[in-house]
Structure formats: structure tokens, C-alpha cells
Amino acid sequence: MVDDRGSQKRRGTGGGPQLLSSIVASQVATHRPYGGVVPELASRSHIRFITPVIRDALAKAGVAPSAVDAVAATAGPGLAGSLLVGLTAGKTLAYLLRKPFFAINHIEAHVYAAFLAEPTLKPPLLALVASGGHTELIAMPRHGVFRILGRTRDDAAGEAYDKAAKALGLPYPGGPALEKLARRARREERMPVARMRDGGLGFSFSGLKTAVALAAPKTRDRAALAAGFQRAVIDALLGQTQAALTSTRSRTLVLAGGVAANGALRDAFKAMTAERKVRLVVPPLALCTDNAAMIACAGWYAAKRRRPDRLDTPVRASWPAGSPLHEVAA
Ligand code: KG4
Ligand code: ZN
């Protein structure tokens, strides 16, 4: 749940949205025995938790359903079954309350998490979104406008983390477990960092993932392998982001998505932006990994700027940031 901060007229807070409550129903325990997300179990969990989560979010915010001004829900990209549950709940709520409805892009919402963290934040900015499904450098010239400058050609950074972690025998979810193991390392195994032959702003992590999978059964020093993997991922993300900062001349950088929860990554980006005198905004951990607050924040800005979406808006398993939903093929 987010609210108008502008109405409070507090100086320096910018007038952006204010977070009232954020409820996350974690499915980690459900998927852990399988070592990854099982789509069918994910949508069933969504069905089970959607109503209590909405109820909790309203209760914790101290807001009666009748006092809600607008409803926002994710329409994509992601697993169709899970998207359907959330989108249907959002549209139903909007219909029952007779309030405007806004369909939100999940990747754009990861960028919008930064606007919750920093009320004074304003576009233009550059964003690196690194999650389990996406690794993208995105220019945001103004609210609601997103241009993808580069993306991964194969695995997403988070996916590489999860697969490398699995190869190292670490429990799901792999990202945080691998980070913890790497922290214990006394040395770093040298790992390959993919360079884009076309000089573009893309990424590639599948070679790195395979290198870990091949080395893991033979190594006596798993921590060194984990640290080497993490170094290679961070070098790739850092290098391409620096190239994008140079080419766009952006003075503001947002680091977003689940992988931005990584402490070593945060530190590397802090050092790089301090040196370049670029403003860095990284949402707090809870707003980096998937959450509904960032969807509400994107909805708040959408409501300021554009007309609501129709209640027959469909889900889109694949929906690039910046593309109008109605132009995306089913
Ligand atoms: O954004 P997110 O919560 O969900 C998606 O939209 O994908 O991102 C989840 C991804 C997972 O791949 C997870 O392993 C990774 O973010 N992740 C991390 C860390 N915490 C979560 N990766 C590296 N280090 C972490 N501390
Ligand atoms: Zn996400």
C-alpha cells in the first residue's frame, strides 16, 4: 500500500508516494525441496495467499477498502499462472470498489522500488535491473518511459547465481547462499567474464555458469570458486553499466532486482559511482527482491500520468519494459 506524500507538505520529501505497508508471502519453503521454482506450485500458492495478503496489507496500513483510490497489479512478464492470480485479484478489487485499475510491468516496477526508497529521486536516470529472470540496462528519460539499452543473451544474473549455487551443492535460493560462501573465501578462482563481440551493452552468463558446473565436482575450495564466480558476475555488470553511464551521460544510477540484494555487488557499485560522482540509488533489501510495494509505487506514478487500464487487460508472460501492453503479442 502506498499513499500520497505530497499532501503532507513536508519539505525535502519530494511529494512522491509513501509506503504504508508491504506484505510478502514467501514461497521459498514450498520450492526448496525441488531446488527451484515449480510453476504449478507457485500459482497454487498465489491462490492460497492472495486474499490474506491483501487483507493484511490493508490492515497494517490502517486503510479501509473504501478509502483506496486506485488498484495496481502486475500483468507481466513472468509465469502466466501466477500472474493470472494476481491480475485477476487486482481487477476484481478495482471492479468491486469502482476504482481505477493499473496494469504494471514487473521490470519497470523493480526500477520504481528506488522511488519508494528515495522520495527526491527524479528521472532521467539509468537503471540496471538484475533478477532471476532479467538482466537489463534501462534508460528512463521520464516517468513511464523506458528504453532497453542492453540485456542478457542467455541466462539472467540471478539465474546464473542459482544454477552455480546448485552446482556447488548449496540450498535454494542460491543467490544469498552463494554470497555467504564467497564471503568465507581466502582467495578467488579465476573465472571467464564474457565480453560482447559487438561492443554492445549486452550480457552473457551461461559460459560462467557452465565453468562453475565443470569445476565444482573437482574443487577442494568451494569458497574460492564461489568468490571467483561472484567476481566475474560483478565485473560484467559493473563494466557494462560503466559503458552505459558513459554513453548516456547519466548522473543517476538505480540498481534494482533481486541480485541487487547482494552486498558485494552493492559495495562495488558504491565505489564506482562515488568515483564518477554519479548518484547511486539502491533500494533496501526488502524492496530489491520481489514485492508488491514496488508495484503499488509504479501504479501511483501511472495514476498521476495516464488513463487507467481496462478490466479485460490480459497477462503477458513476456513483456519488455517500455513497450505498451496492447502492442505485445500473447
Ligand atoms: O527480483 P527477484 O526477487 O525475482 C525475480 O523477478 O526474478 O530476484 C530473484 C533472484 C534470484 O535468482 C536470487 O538468487 C537472486 O535474485 N538473489 C541474489 C541475492 N538475493 C537474491 N543473488 C545474489 N546475491 C544475493 N544476495
Ligand atoms: Zn523480480
Coordinates of C-alpha atoms and ligand atoms in Angstrom, one line a residue:
M1 CA 0.0 0.0 0.0
V2 CA 1.3 3.4 -0.9
D3 CA -0.1 6.9 -0.1
D4 CA 0.3 10.5 -1.2
R5 CA 3.3 12.0 0.5
G6 CA 2.7 15.4 -1.2
S7 CA -0.4 16.1 0.9
Q8 CA 1.8 16.2 4.0
K9 CA 3.8 19.1 2.5
R10 CA 6.9 18.0 4.3
R11 CA 9.9 19.8 2.9
G12 CA 12.5 17.7 1.1
T13 CA 10.4 14.6 0.7
G14 CA 9.6 15.4 -2.9
G15 CA 5.9 14.7 -2.9
G16 CA 6.3 11.1 -4.1
P17 CA 4.4 8.1 -2.7
Q18 CA 4.9 6.9 0.9
L19 CA 5.0 3.3 1.8
L20 CA 2.2 2.3 4.3
S21 CA 2.6 -1.4 4.3
S22 CA 4.4 -4.2 2.4
I23 CA 3.4 -7.8 2.9
V24 CA 5.4 -10.6 1.2
A25 CA 4.2 -14.2 1.3
S26 CA 7.4 -16.1 0.7
Q27 CA 7.2 -19.4 -1.3
V28 CA 10.9 -20.3 -0.6
A29 CA 9.9 -23.2 1.7
T30 CA 7.4 -24.5 -0.9
H31 CA 10.0 -24.7 -3.7
R32 CA 13.1 -25.6 -1.7
P33 CA 12.7 -29.4 -1.9
Y34 CA 12.7 -29.1 -5.7
G35 CA 15.8 -26.8 -5.9
G36 CA 13.9 -24.1 -7.9
V37 CA 10.5 -22.6 -8.6
V38 CA 7.9 -25.1 -9.7
P39 CA 5.3 -23.1 -11.8
E40 CA 2.3 -25.2 -10.8
L41 CA 3.1 -24.9 -7.1
A42 CA 3.7 -21.2 -7.5
S43 CA 0.3 -20.5 -8.9
R44 CA -1.4 -22.6 -6.3
S45 CA 0.4 -20.7 -3.5
H46 CA -0.7 -17.5 -5.1
I47 CA -4.3 -18.6 -4.9
R48 CA -3.9 -19.6 -1.3
F49 CA -2.2 -16.4 -0.2
I50 CA -3.6 -13.6 -2.3
T51 CA -6.7 -12.8 -0.1
P52 CA -4.9 -12.9 3.3
V53 CA -2.1 -10.8 1.9
I54 CA -4.5 -8.1 0.6
R55 CA -6.3 -8.2 3.9
D56 CA -3.0 -7.9 5.9
A57 CA -1.8 -5.0 3.6
L58 CA -4.9 -3.0 4.3
A59 CA -5.0 -3.8 8.0
K60 CA -1.3 -2.9 8.5
A61 CA -1.7 0.3 6.6
G62 CA -4.9 1.1 8.6
V63 CA -6.8 1.8 5.4
A64 CA -10.4 0.7 4.8
P65 CA -11.1 -0.8 1.4
S66 CA -13.5 2.1 0.6
A67 CA -10.6 4.6 1.1
V68 CA -8.5 3.0 -1.6
D69 CA -8.1 5.4 -4.6
A70 CA -6.7 3.0 -7.2
V71 CA -5.6 -0.6 -7.6
A72 CA -2.4 -1.8 -9.4
A73 CA -1.4 -5.3 -10.3
T74 CA 1.4 -6.9 -12.3
A75 CA 0.4 -8.0 -15.8
G76 CA 3.8 -9.4 -16.8
P77 CA 6.4 -10.6 -17.5
G78 CA 6.6 -13.8 -15.5
L79 CA 4.9 -17.2 -15.0
A80 CA 1.4 -16.9 -16.6
G81 CA -0.3 -18.9 -13.9
S82 CA 0.9 -16.8 -11.1
L83 CA 0.4 -13.6 -13.0
L84 CA -3.2 -14.6 -13.7
V85 CA -4.0 -14.9 -10.0
G86 CA -2.6 -11.5 -9.0
L87 CA -4.0 -9.7 -12.0
T88 CA -7.5 -11.2 -11.6
A89 CA -7.5 -10.3 -7.9
G90 CA -6.4 -6.7 -8.7
K91 CA -9.0 -6.3 -11.4
T92 CA -11.8 -7.8 -9.2
L93 CA -10.9 -5.5 -6.4
A94 CA -11.0 -2.5 -8.7
Y95 CA -14.3 -3.6 -10.1
L96 CA -15.9 -4.1 -6.6
L97 CA -14.5 -0.9 -5.2
R98 CA -15.3 1.0 -8.5
K99 CA -11.8 2.4 -8.6
P100 CA -9.3 2.9 -11.5
F101 CA -7.1 -0.1 -12.3
F102 CA -3.5 0.0 -13.5
A103 CA -1.6 -2.9 -15.1
I104 CA 2.0 -2.8 -14.2
N105 CA 5.2 -4.1 -15.8
H106 CA 7.2 -6.1 -13.3
I107 CA 10.6 -4.9 -14.6
E108 CA 9.6 -1.3 -14.6
A109 CA 8.3 -1.8 -11.1
H110 CA 11.8 -3.0 -10.0
V111 CA 13.1 0.4 -11.1
Y112 CA 10.1 2.1 -9.3
A113 CA 11.3 0.5 -6.0
A114 CA 14.0 3.1 -6.0
F115 CA 11.4 5.9 -5.9
L116 CA 10.0 4.5 -2.7
A117 CA 13.4 4.4 -1.2
E118 CA 14.4 7.9 -2.3
P119 CA 11.4 10.3 -2.4
T120 CA 13.6 13.0 -4.0
L121 CA 14.5 10.8 -6.9
K122 CA 13.6 12.1 -10.4
P123 CA 14.3 10.8 -13.9
P124 CA 16.3 11.0 -16.2
L125 CA 18.2 8.0 -14.9
L126 CA 19.9 4.8 -15.9
A127 CA 18.8 1.5 -14.2
L128 CA 20.4 -1.9 -14.0
V129 CA 17.8 -4.5 -13.3
A130 CA 19.3 -7.9 -12.3
S131 CA 16.8 -10.5 -11.2
G132 CA 16.1 -14.2 -11.5
G133 CA 14.6 -13.7 -15.0
H134 CA 16.1 -10.5 -16.3
T135 CA 19.4 -8.6 -16.6
E136 CA 18.9 -5.4 -18.4
L137 CA 20.3 -1.9 -18.6
I138 CA 17.4 0.5 -19.0
A139 CA 17.3 4.2 -19.6
M140 CA 14.4 6.0 -18.0
P141 CA 14.2 9.6 -19.5
R142 CA 11.0 10.4 -17.7
H143 CA 8.2 8.7 -15.8
G144 CA 6.6 5.8 -17.6
V145 CA 9.2 5.9 -20.4
F146 CA 11.8 3.0 -20.5
R147 CA 14.3 2.2 -23.2
I148 CA 16.3 -1.1 -23.0
L149 CA 19.9 -0.4 -23.8
G150 CA 21.2 -3.9 -23.3
R151 CA 20.1 -7.3 -22.0
T152 CA 21.4 -10.8 -21.4
R153 CA 21.6 -13.1 -24.4
D154 CA 21.2 -16.2 -22.3
D155 CA 20.9 -16.6 -18.5
A156 CA 19.9 -13.8 -16.2
A157 CA 22.4 -12.9 -13.5
G158 CA 20.2 -14.3 -10.7
E159 CA 19.6 -17.5 -12.7
A160 CA 23.4 -17.9 -13.1
Y161 CA 23.7 -17.4 -9.3
D162 CA 21.0 -20.0 -8.6
K163 CA 22.5 -22.6 -11.1
A164 CA 26.1 -22.0 -9.9
A165 CA 24.9 -22.4 -6.3
K166 CA 23.2 -25.7 -7.2
A167 CA 26.4 -27.0 -8.8
L168 CA 28.2 -26.0 -5.6
G169 CA 25.7 -28.1 -3.6
L170 CA 24.1 -25.0 -1.9
P171 CA 20.5 -24.9 -1.0
Y172 CA 17.8 -22.9 -2.8
P173 CA 17.6 -20.0 -3.2
G174 CA 21.1 -20.0 -4.4
G175 CA 21.9 -16.3 -4.6
P176 CA 22.2 -15.5 -0.9
A177 CA 23.8 -18.9 -0.1
L178 CA 26.5 -18.4 -2.7
E179 CA 27.2 -14.8 -1.4
K180 CA 27.6 -16.2 2.1
L181 CA 30.0 -18.9 0.9
A182 CA 32.0 -16.4 -1.2
R183 CA 32.5 -14.2 1.9
R184 CA 34.4 -17.0 3.6
A185 CA 36.9 -17.3 0.7
R186 CA 40.6 -16.6 1.2
R187 CA 41.3 -16.5 -2.5
E188 CA 39.4 -16.2 -5.8
E189 CA 39.4 -18.8 -8.5
R190 CA 39.8 -17.0 -11.9
M191 CA 36.6 -17.3 -13.9
P192 CA 35.8 -16.2 -17.5
V193 CA 34.0 -12.9 -18.0
A194 CA 32.1 -12.8 -21.3
R195 CA 32.8 -9.7 -23.5
M196 CA 30.3 -8.7 -26.1
R197 CA 32.0 -9.0 -29.5
D198 CA 29.8 -6.3 -31.0
G199 CA 30.8 -3.9 -28.3
G200 CA 27.2 -3.6 -27.3
L201 CA 25.7 -3.3 -23.8
G202 CA 24.6 -7.0 -23.6
F203 CA 25.4 -9.7 -21.0
S204 CA 26.1 -13.4 -21.2
F205 CA 26.3 -15.6 -18.1
S206 CA 25.8 -19.1 -19.4
G207 CA 29.5 -19.8 -20.0
L208 CA 30.3 -18.7 -16.5
K209 CA 27.6 -21.0 -15.1
T210 CA 29.0 -23.9 -17.1
A211 CA 32.5 -23.2 -15.9
V212 CA 31.3 -23.4 -12.3
A213 CA 29.4 -26.6 -13.0
L214 CA 32.5 -28.2 -14.5
A215 CA 34.9 -27.0 -11.8
A216 CA 32.6 -27.7 -8.8
P217 CA 32.9 -31.5 -8.6
K218 CA 36.8 -31.3 -8.8
T219 CA 37.4 -28.4 -6.4
R220 CA 38.6 -28.7 -2.8
D221 CA 38.0 -25.0 -2.3
R222 CA 34.3 -24.3 -3.0
A223 CA 34.5 -20.8 -1.4
A224 CA 37.2 -19.8 -3.8
L225 CA 35.1 -20.9 -6.7
A226 CA 32.0 -19.1 -5.3
A227 CA 34.1 -15.9 -4.9
G228 CA 35.5 -16.2 -8.4
F229 CA 32.0 -16.7 -9.8
Q230 CA 30.8 -13.7 -7.9
R231 CA 33.7 -11.6 -9.0
A232 CA 33.0 -12.4 -12.7
V233 CA 29.3 -11.6 -12.4
I234 CA 30.1 -8.3 -10.7
D235 CA 32.8 -7.4 -13.2
A236 CA 30.4 -8.0 -16.1
L237 CA 27.6 -6.0 -14.5
L238 CA 29.9 -3.2 -13.4
G239 CA 31.7 -2.9 -16.8
Q240 CA 28.6 -2.7 -18.9
T241 CA 26.9 -0.3 -16.5
Q242 CA 30.0 2.0 -16.7
A243 CA 29.9 1.9 -20.5
A244 CA 26.1 2.8 -20.4
L245 CA 26.8 5.6 -17.9
T246 CA 29.4 7.0 -20.3
S247 CA 27.3 6.7 -23.4
T248 CA 24.1 8.1 -21.9
R249 CA 25.9 10.6 -19.7
S250 CA 23.5 9.7 -16.9
R251 CA 24.2 11.3 -13.5
T252 CA 21.8 9.0 -11.6
L253 CA 22.0 5.2 -11.4
V254 CA 19.4 2.8 -9.9
L255 CA 20.5 -0.7 -9.0
A256 CA 17.4 -2.9 -8.8
G257 CA 16.1 -6.5 -8.9
G258 CA 16.8 -9.5 -6.5
V259 CA 20.5 -9.6 -7.4
A260 CA 20.9 -6.0 -6.1
A261 CA 20.4 -7.6 -2.6
N262 CA 24.0 -8.8 -3.0
G263 CA 26.3 -7.0 -0.6
A264 CA 29.5 -7.4 -2.7
L265 CA 27.6 -6.0 -5.7
R266 CA 26.3 -3.1 -3.8
D267 CA 29.8 -2.2 -2.5
A268 CA 31.3 -2.4 -6.0
F269 CA 28.7 -0.1 -7.4
K270 CA 29.0 2.3 -4.4
A271 CA 32.8 2.6 -5.1
M272 CA 32.3 3.0 -8.9
T273 CA 29.6 5.7 -8.6
A274 CA 31.5 7.6 -5.9
E275 CA 34.5 7.8 -8.2
R276 CA 32.4 9.0 -11.1
K277 CA 30.3 11.4 -8.9
V278 CA 27.1 9.6 -10.0
R279 CA 24.2 9.4 -7.6
L280 CA 23.5 5.8 -6.8
V281 CA 20.1 4.6 -5.5
V282 CA 19.8 1.1 -4.3
P283 CA 16.5 0.2 -2.6
P284 CA 16.7 -1.6 0.8
L285 CA 16.9 -5.4 0.6
A286 CA 13.2 -6.0 1.1
L287 CA 12.4 -3.7 -1.9
C288 CA 15.0 -5.3 -4.2
T289 CA 13.6 -8.8 -4.1
D290 CA 10.0 -9.3 -5.4
N291 CA 7.4 -7.3 -3.5
A292 CA 4.0 -5.7 -4.1
A293 CA 5.1 -2.3 -2.7
M294 CA 7.1 -1.6 -5.9
I295 CA 4.1 -2.5 -8.0
A296 CA 2.0 0.0 -5.9
C297 CA 4.7 2.6 -6.4
A298 CA 4.7 2.2 -10.2
G299 CA 0.8 2.3 -10.0
W300 CA 0.9 5.6 -8.0
Y301 CA 3.1 7.2 -10.7
A302 CA 0.9 5.7 -13.5
A303 CA -2.2 7.1 -11.9
K304 CA -0.6 10.6 -12.0
R305 CA 0.2 10.3 -15.6
R306 CA -2.1 8.2 -17.7
R307 CA -5.6 6.8 -18.0
P308 CA -6.5 3.6 -16.2
D309 CA -6.3 0.2 -17.9
R310 CA -9.3 -1.8 -18.9
L311 CA -10.6 -4.7 -16.8
D312 CA -10.1 -7.1 -19.6
T313 CA -6.4 -6.5 -19.6
P314 CA -4.6 -9.8 -20.2
V315 CA -1.4 -11.2 -18.7
R316 CA 1.8 -11.3 -20.7
A317 CA 4.4 -13.9 -19.9
S318 CA 6.9 -11.9 -21.9
W319 CA 6.6 -8.1 -21.9
P320 CA 9.7 -5.9 -22.4
A321 CA 10.0 -2.8 -20.2
G322 CA 8.9 0.3 -22.1
S323 CA 6.5 -1.5 -24.6
P324 CA 2.8 -0.6 -24.4
L325 CA 1.0 -3.8 -23.2
H326 CA -1.5 -3.8 -26.1
E327 CA 1.4 -4.0 -28.6
V328 CA 2.8 -7.1 -27.0
A329 CA 1.8 -10.4 -28.6
A330 CA 0.1 -13.0 -26.5
Ligands
KG4_1 O1 13.7 -9.9 -8.4 P1 13.6 -11.3 -7.8 O2 13.2 -11.4 -6.3 O3 12.7 -12.2 -8.6 C1 12.6 -12.2 -10.0 O4 11.9 -11.3 -10.5 O5 13.4 -13.0 -10.6 O6 15.1 -11.9 -8.0 C2 15.4 -13.2 -7.6 C3 16.8 -13.5 -7.9 C4 17.2 -15.0 -7.6 O7 17.8 -15.5 -8.8 C5 18.1 -14.9 -6.4 O8 19.1 -15.9 -6.4 C6 18.7 -13.5 -6.6 O9 17.7 -12.7 -7.1 N1 19.3 -13.0 -5.4 C7 20.6 -12.9 -5.1 C8 20.7 -12.4 -3.8 N2 19.5 -12.4 -3.2 C9 18.6 -12.7 -4.2 N3 21.7 -13.0 -5.9 C10 22.9 -12.8 -5.4 N4 23.1 -12.4 -4.1 C11 22.1 -12.2 -3.3 N5 22.3 -11.8 -2.0
ZN2 ZN 11.5 -9.5 -9.8

